Amino acid sequence: MKTARLIVFAVLLLAGGAAAWFFWPKSDDTIRFQGYVEGYLVFMAPEEGGRIEELTVDSGDRVAEGTMLFRLDASVQSAQRNEAAAKLQQTRAQLANLEAALRRPEEIAVLEAQEERAQAQLGLSQAELDRQRTLFERGIAAKAQYDQARTAFERDKAALAEVQRQIDAGQIAGRSGEIGAAEAAVQANEAALMQAETRLAKRQVKAPSDAQVQDVYFRAGETVNGGQPVLALLPPANRRIRFYVPEPLLATIALGQTVGLSCDSCKDGLQARISFISSEAEFTPPVIFSEQERAKLVFRVEARPLDGANLPIGLPVTVTPAEPEPRS
């Protein structure tokens, strides 16, 4: 029984030593993790579909922020923009005509004075007409005098009506409804024009930031749907170093920690800062590890390259955590 216990203890000791030998470096006591360069692509697609009229970039090109990447046929959007501009011009002209018909307070005062004079003149004409009618009916006055008085009355009556019409047309309160409707029409057409210009501008798709063209999926002359990527960009800030850390070594890394990077073709001194540590363990992905390591549980870690390290996507790298700083 004692011999069996010793054998089990020896096996456990051997297994622990083997694990330590695998995870910890053999000669220089440096911890290293194998990883690779990952990239988060930005897929550039039009909001509305159409035929690609011009493609200005190709795979591998570097573009600056605001560079036009491709342009779609915009004949329909251009016509809609012109129509909206014409409607806006029309409603603005209508509003200007309504406002021009309004009179200032001093002009209204002049018209009101004219109205008083016209009313007085009409009163005189009315009295003269009544007098001539009476004389004509008695046979004292001639019909020509009566007709002349009636004509003068009709003339003064029309003059008063014209002055009153001008006053009514010039009153702001009387036309506020028409002006308000015209102003609302102008605002609606301004919004319609802005929307049409936005749709027209979106027929040109531009780079949202400095980036490298990673892939091109469609060429000039081809038709794409709205939301369908035409090409993919890789901004420098979207590169990540992805590596996997076994649970026994998880304590050697932390968010915000700086790690060293090395590879066969990399310059010395490359670094990255850890930006993500998975909270769930997973089996080692087979993409870069051997069959023996595939069954091990590890934690996925990502780090952002520092100093603008322009590493190719998929490049295998070795990650070396920095030595922990002594606690004060």
Coordinates of C-alpha atoms in Angstrom, one line a residue:
M1 CA 0.0 0.0 0.0
K2 CA 2.8 2.4 0.9
T3 CA 4.5 1.5 -2.4
A4 CA 1.4 2.3 -4.4
R5 CA 1.1 5.7 -2.7
L6 CA 4.7 6.5 -3.5
I7 CA 4.1 5.5 -7.2
V8 CA 1.0 7.8 -7.4
F9 CA 3.0 10.7 -5.8
A10 CA 5.8 10.1 -8.2
V11 CA 3.4 10.2 -11.2
L12 CA 1.8 13.5 -10.0
L13 CA 5.2 15.0 -9.4
L14 CA 6.3 14.0 -12.9
A15 CA 3.1 15.4 -14.5
G16 CA 3.6 18.7 -12.6
G17 CA 7.1 18.9 -13.7
A18 CA 6.2 18.3 -17.3
A19 CA 3.5 21.0 -17.2
A20 CA 6.0 23.4 -15.7
W21 CA 8.5 22.5 -18.3
F22 CA 6.0 23.2 -21.1
F23 CA 4.6 26.5 -19.9
W24 CA 7.8 28.0 -18.4
P25 CA 10.9 28.7 -20.5
K26 CA 13.6 26.2 -20.2
S27 CA 16.8 28.2 -20.2
D28 CA 16.3 32.0 -19.7
D29 CA 13.2 32.0 -17.4
T30 CA 11.3 34.1 -19.9
I31 CA 7.6 33.6 -20.4
R32 CA 6.5 33.5 -24.0
F33 CA 3.2 33.1 -25.8
Q34 CA 2.6 32.3 -29.4
G35 CA 0.1 34.5 -31.3
Y36 CA -0.6 36.2 -34.6
V37 CA -1.7 39.6 -36.0
E38 CA -5.4 40.1 -36.4
G39 CA -7.2 42.9 -38.1
Y40 CA -10.7 44.3 -37.7
L41 CA -11.8 45.3 -41.2
V42 CA -14.1 48.2 -42.0
F43 CA -16.4 47.2 -44.8
M44 CA -17.3 50.2 -47.1
A45 CA -20.8 49.9 -48.6
P46 CA -23.2 52.4 -50.2
E47 CA -26.4 53.2 -48.3
E48 CA -28.4 52.8 -51.5
G49 CA -27.7 50.4 -54.3
G50 CA -26.7 51.2 -57.9
R51 CA -24.1 50.8 -60.6
I52 CA -20.4 51.6 -59.6
E53 CA -19.4 54.4 -62.0
E54 CA -15.8 54.9 -60.7
L55 CA -13.5 52.9 -58.4
T56 CA -10.4 55.0 -57.4
V57 CA -8.5 52.5 -55.3
D58 CA -7.2 48.9 -55.4
S59 CA -6.0 46.3 -52.9
G60 CA -2.9 47.4 -51.0
D61 CA -3.4 51.1 -51.6
R62 CA -3.1 53.5 -48.7
V63 CA -5.7 56.2 -48.4
A64 CA -6.1 59.3 -46.3
E65 CA -9.2 60.3 -44.4
G66 CA -11.8 61.8 -46.8
T67 CA -10.4 60.1 -49.9
M68 CA -13.1 59.1 -52.4
L69 CA -13.1 55.3 -52.7
F70 CA -15.8 54.8 -55.2
R71 CA -18.7 56.6 -56.8
L72 CA -22.1 55.2 -57.9
D73 CA -24.3 56.4 -60.8
A74 CA -26.2 59.5 -59.5
S75 CA -28.4 60.5 -62.4
V76 CA -31.6 59.9 -60.4
Q77 CA -30.4 61.6 -57.3
S78 CA -29.1 64.6 -59.3
A79 CA -32.5 65.0 -60.9
Q80 CA -34.3 64.8 -57.6
R81 CA -31.9 67.4 -56.2
N82 CA -32.7 69.8 -59.1
E83 CA -36.4 69.3 -58.7
A84 CA -36.2 70.1 -55.0
A85 CA -34.2 73.2 -55.7
A86 CA -36.8 74.4 -58.2
K87 CA -39.6 73.9 -55.8
L88 CA -37.8 75.8 -53.1
Q89 CA -37.2 78.7 -55.5
Q90 CA -40.9 78.7 -56.4
T91 CA -42.1 78.8 -52.8
R92 CA -39.6 81.5 -51.9
A93 CA -40.9 83.6 -54.7
Q94 CA -44.5 83.1 -53.5
L95 CA -43.6 84.2 -50.0
A96 CA -41.8 87.2 -51.3
N97 CA -44.8 88.3 -53.3
L98 CA -47.1 87.9 -50.2
E99 CA -44.7 89.9 -48.1
A100 CA -44.4 92.6 -50.7
A101 CA -48.2 93.0 -50.8
L102 CA -48.1 94.0 -47.1
R103 CA -47.9 97.7 -46.3
R104 CA -46.0 99.3 -43.5
P105 CA -48.0 101.1 -40.7
E106 CA -47.3 104.5 -42.1
E107 CA -48.7 103.5 -45.5
I108 CA -51.8 102.1 -43.8
A109 CA -52.3 105.5 -42.0
V110 CA -52.1 107.4 -45.4
L111 CA -54.7 105.0 -46.8
E112 CA -57.0 105.5 -43.8
A113 CA -56.8 109.3 -44.3
Q114 CA -57.7 108.8 -47.9
E115 CA -60.6 106.7 -46.8
E116 CA -62.0 109.4 -44.6
R117 CA -61.8 111.9 -47.4
A118 CA -63.5 109.5 -49.8
Q119 CA -66.3 108.9 -47.3
A120 CA -66.8 112.7 -46.9
Q121 CA -66.8 113.2 -50.7
L122 CA -69.3 110.3 -51.0
G123 CA -71.5 112.0 -48.4
L124 CA -71.6 115.2 -50.5
S125 CA -72.3 113.2 -53.6
Q126 CA -75.1 111.4 -51.9
A127 CA -76.7 114.7 -50.8
E128 CA -76.4 116.2 -54.2
L129 CA -77.9 113.1 -55.8
D130 CA -80.9 113.3 -53.4
R131 CA -81.4 117.0 -54.1
Q132 CA -81.2 116.5 -57.9
R133 CA -83.6 113.6 -57.7
T134 CA -86.2 115.7 -55.8
L135 CA -85.9 118.6 -58.3
F136 CA -86.1 116.3 -61.2
E137 CA -89.2 114.6 -59.9
R138 CA -90.8 118.0 -59.4
G139 CA -89.9 119.0 -62.9
I140 CA -87.7 121.8 -61.8
A141 CA -84.3 120.3 -62.8
A142 CA -83.3 118.8 -66.1
K143 CA -82.6 115.1 -66.4
A144 CA -79.0 115.9 -67.4
Q145 CA -78.4 117.5 -64.1
Y146 CA -79.8 114.4 -62.3
D147 CA -77.7 112.0 -64.4
Q148 CA -74.6 114.1 -63.7
A149 CA -75.2 113.9 -59.9
R150 CA -75.8 110.2 -60.1
T151 CA -72.5 109.7 -62.1
A152 CA -70.6 111.7 -59.5
F153 CA -72.1 109.5 -56.7
E154 CA -71.1 106.3 -58.4
R155 CA -67.6 107.6 -59.0
D156 CA -67.1 108.6 -55.3
K157 CA -68.5 105.3 -54.2
A158 CA -66.0 103.4 -56.3
A159 CA -63.2 105.5 -55.1
L160 CA -64.1 104.7 -51.5
A161 CA -64.3 101.0 -52.2
E162 CA -60.8 101.0 -53.9
V163 CA -59.2 102.7 -50.8
Q164 CA -60.9 100.2 -48.5
R165 CA -59.6 97.3 -50.7
Q166 CA -56.1 98.6 -50.5
I167 CA -56.4 98.9 -46.7
D168 CA -57.7 95.3 -46.4
A169 CA -55.0 94.0 -48.7
G170 CA -52.3 95.8 -46.7
Q171 CA -53.3 94.6 -43.3
I172 CA -50.8 92.1 -41.8
A173 CA -53.4 90.4 -39.6
G174 CA -55.6 89.7 -42.6
R175 CA -52.9 87.9 -44.5
S176 CA -51.0 86.2 -41.7
G177 CA -52.5 82.9 -42.5
E178 CA -51.3 83.0 -46.1
I179 CA -47.9 84.1 -45.1
G180 CA -47.6 81.4 -42.4
A181 CA -48.5 78.8 -45.0
A182 CA -46.0 80.1 -47.4
E183 CA -43.3 80.2 -44.8
A184 CA -44.1 76.5 -43.8
A185 CA -43.8 75.6 -47.5
V186 CA -40.4 77.2 -47.8
Q187 CA -39.2 75.3 -44.7
A188 CA -40.5 72.0 -46.0
N189 CA -38.8 72.5 -49.4
E190 CA -35.6 73.6 -47.7
A191 CA -35.6 70.3 -45.8
A192 CA -36.4 68.4 -49.0
L193 CA -33.5 70.0 -50.8
M194 CA -31.1 69.2 -47.9
Q195 CA -32.3 65.6 -48.0
A196 CA -31.8 65.4 -51.8
E197 CA -28.3 66.9 -51.5
T198 CA -27.4 64.4 -48.8
R199 CA -28.6 61.5 -51.0
L200 CA -26.6 62.9 -53.9
A201 CA -23.5 63.3 -51.8
K202 CA -23.7 59.7 -50.5
R203 CA -23.3 58.4 -54.0
Q204 CA -19.6 59.1 -53.3
V205 CA -18.2 56.8 -50.6
K206 CA -15.2 58.2 -48.8
A207 CA -12.6 56.8 -46.4
P208 CA -13.7 57.5 -42.8
S209 CA -10.0 57.5 -41.6
D210 CA -6.5 56.8 -42.8
A211 CA -6.3 53.2 -43.8
Q212 CA -5.1 50.5 -46.2
V213 CA -7.3 48.9 -48.8
Q214 CA -7.4 45.3 -47.8
D215 CA -9.8 43.8 -50.3
V216 CA -11.9 44.9 -53.3
Y217 CA -15.0 42.9 -54.0
F218 CA -16.6 44.8 -56.9
R219 CA -15.3 46.8 -59.9
A220 CA -16.5 49.7 -61.9
G221 CA -19.5 48.8 -64.0
E222 CA -20.9 46.3 -61.6
T223 CA -24.1 46.8 -59.6
V224 CA -24.3 46.5 -55.8
N225 CA -27.2 46.6 -53.4
G226 CA -27.5 49.0 -50.5
G227 CA -25.3 47.8 -47.6
Q228 CA -23.3 45.4 -49.8
P229 CA -19.5 45.9 -49.2
V230 CA -17.6 47.1 -52.2
L231 CA -14.2 47.0 -50.4
A232 CA -12.6 46.5 -47.0
L233 CA -10.3 49.0 -45.2
L234 CA -7.9 48.3 -42.4
P235 CA -7.2 51.4 -40.3
P236 CA -3.9 51.2 -38.4
A237 CA -5.7 51.4 -35.1
N238 CA -7.7 48.2 -35.9
R239 CA -4.7 45.9 -35.8
R240 CA -4.6 43.5 -32.8
I241 CA -2.1 40.9 -31.5
R242 CA -4.1 37.8 -30.5
F243 CA -2.6 35.2 -28.3
Y244 CA -3.7 32.5 -25.8
V245 CA -2.6 32.2 -22.2
P246 CA -2.9 29.0 -20.2
E247 CA -4.8 29.3 -16.9
P248 CA -1.6 28.7 -14.8
L249 CA 0.0 31.7 -16.4
L250 CA -3.0 34.0 -16.4
A251 CA -1.6 35.9 -13.4
T252 CA 1.4 37.1 -15.5
I253 CA -0.8 39.5 -17.6
A254 CA -3.2 42.3 -16.9
L255 CA -5.3 44.8 -18.8
G256 CA -3.2 47.8 -19.8
Q257 CA 0.0 45.8 -19.4
T258 CA 2.8 46.4 -22.0
V259 CA 4.1 43.2 -23.7
G260 CA 7.0 42.7 -26.1
L261 CA 6.6 41.4 -29.6
S262 CA 9.0 39.5 -31.8
C263 CA 8.9 37.7 -35.1
D264 CA 11.3 36.5 -37.8
S265 CA 11.0 39.7 -39.9
C266 CA 10.2 42.2 -37.2
K267 CA 12.5 44.9 -35.9
D268 CA 13.6 44.8 -32.3
G269 CA 11.8 46.6 -29.6
L270 CA 8.2 46.2 -30.8
Q271 CA 5.6 46.5 -28.1
A272 CA 1.8 46.2 -27.6
R273 CA -0.6 47.0 -24.8
I274 CA -3.2 44.4 -23.6
S275 CA -6.7 45.7 -24.3
F276 CA -8.8 42.5 -23.8
I277 CA -8.7 39.4 -21.7
S278 CA -11.4 36.8 -22.2
S279 CA -13.4 35.9 -19.1
E280 CA -14.1 32.4 -20.4
A281 CA -11.6 29.6 -21.1
E282 CA -11.6 27.8 -24.4
F283 CA -9.7 25.0 -26.1
T284 CA -6.5 26.1 -27.9
P285 CA -7.4 26.9 -31.6
P286 CA -5.6 24.6 -33.9
V287 CA -4.7 27.3 -36.4
I288 CA -1.2 27.9 -34.9
F289 CA -0.7 25.2 -32.3
S290 CA 0.3 21.6 -32.4
E291 CA -1.9 18.5 -31.8
Q292 CA -0.6 18.1 -28.3
E293 CA -1.6 21.6 -27.3
R294 CA -5.0 21.6 -28.9
A295 CA -6.8 20.0 -25.9
K296 CA -5.5 22.6 -23.4
L297 CA -7.8 25.2 -21.9
V298 CA -6.6 28.7 -22.5
F299 CA -7.8 32.4 -22.3
R300 CA -7.9 34.6 -25.4
V301 CA -6.0 37.8 -25.0
E302 CA -5.7 40.8 -27.4
A303 CA -3.2 43.6 -27.4
R304 CA -2.9 46.8 -29.5
P305 CA 0.5 47.4 -31.2
L306 CA 2.3 50.5 -30.1
D307 CA 4.3 53.1 -32.0
G308 CA 2.3 52.5 -35.2
A309 CA 3.7 49.0 -35.8
N310 CA 2.5 48.1 -39.3
L311 CA 2.5 44.3 -39.0
P312 CA 0.9 42.2 -41.8
I313 CA -2.4 40.4 -41.0
G314 CA -1.8 36.8 -40.0
L315 CA 1.8 37.2 -39.2
P316 CA 2.9 34.8 -36.3
V317 CA 4.4 36.6 -33.4
T318 CA 5.9 35.8 -30.0
V319 CA 4.5 37.7 -27.1
T320 CA 6.7 38.3 -24.0
P321 CA 5.1 39.8 -20.9
A322 CA 7.0 42.5 -19.1
E323 CA 8.5 41.7 -15.7
P324 CA 6.0 42.7 -13.0
E325 CA 6.9 45.9 -11.2
P326 CA 7.8 45.4 -7.5
R327 CA 5.1 46.7 -5.1
S328 CA 6.0 49.7 -3.0

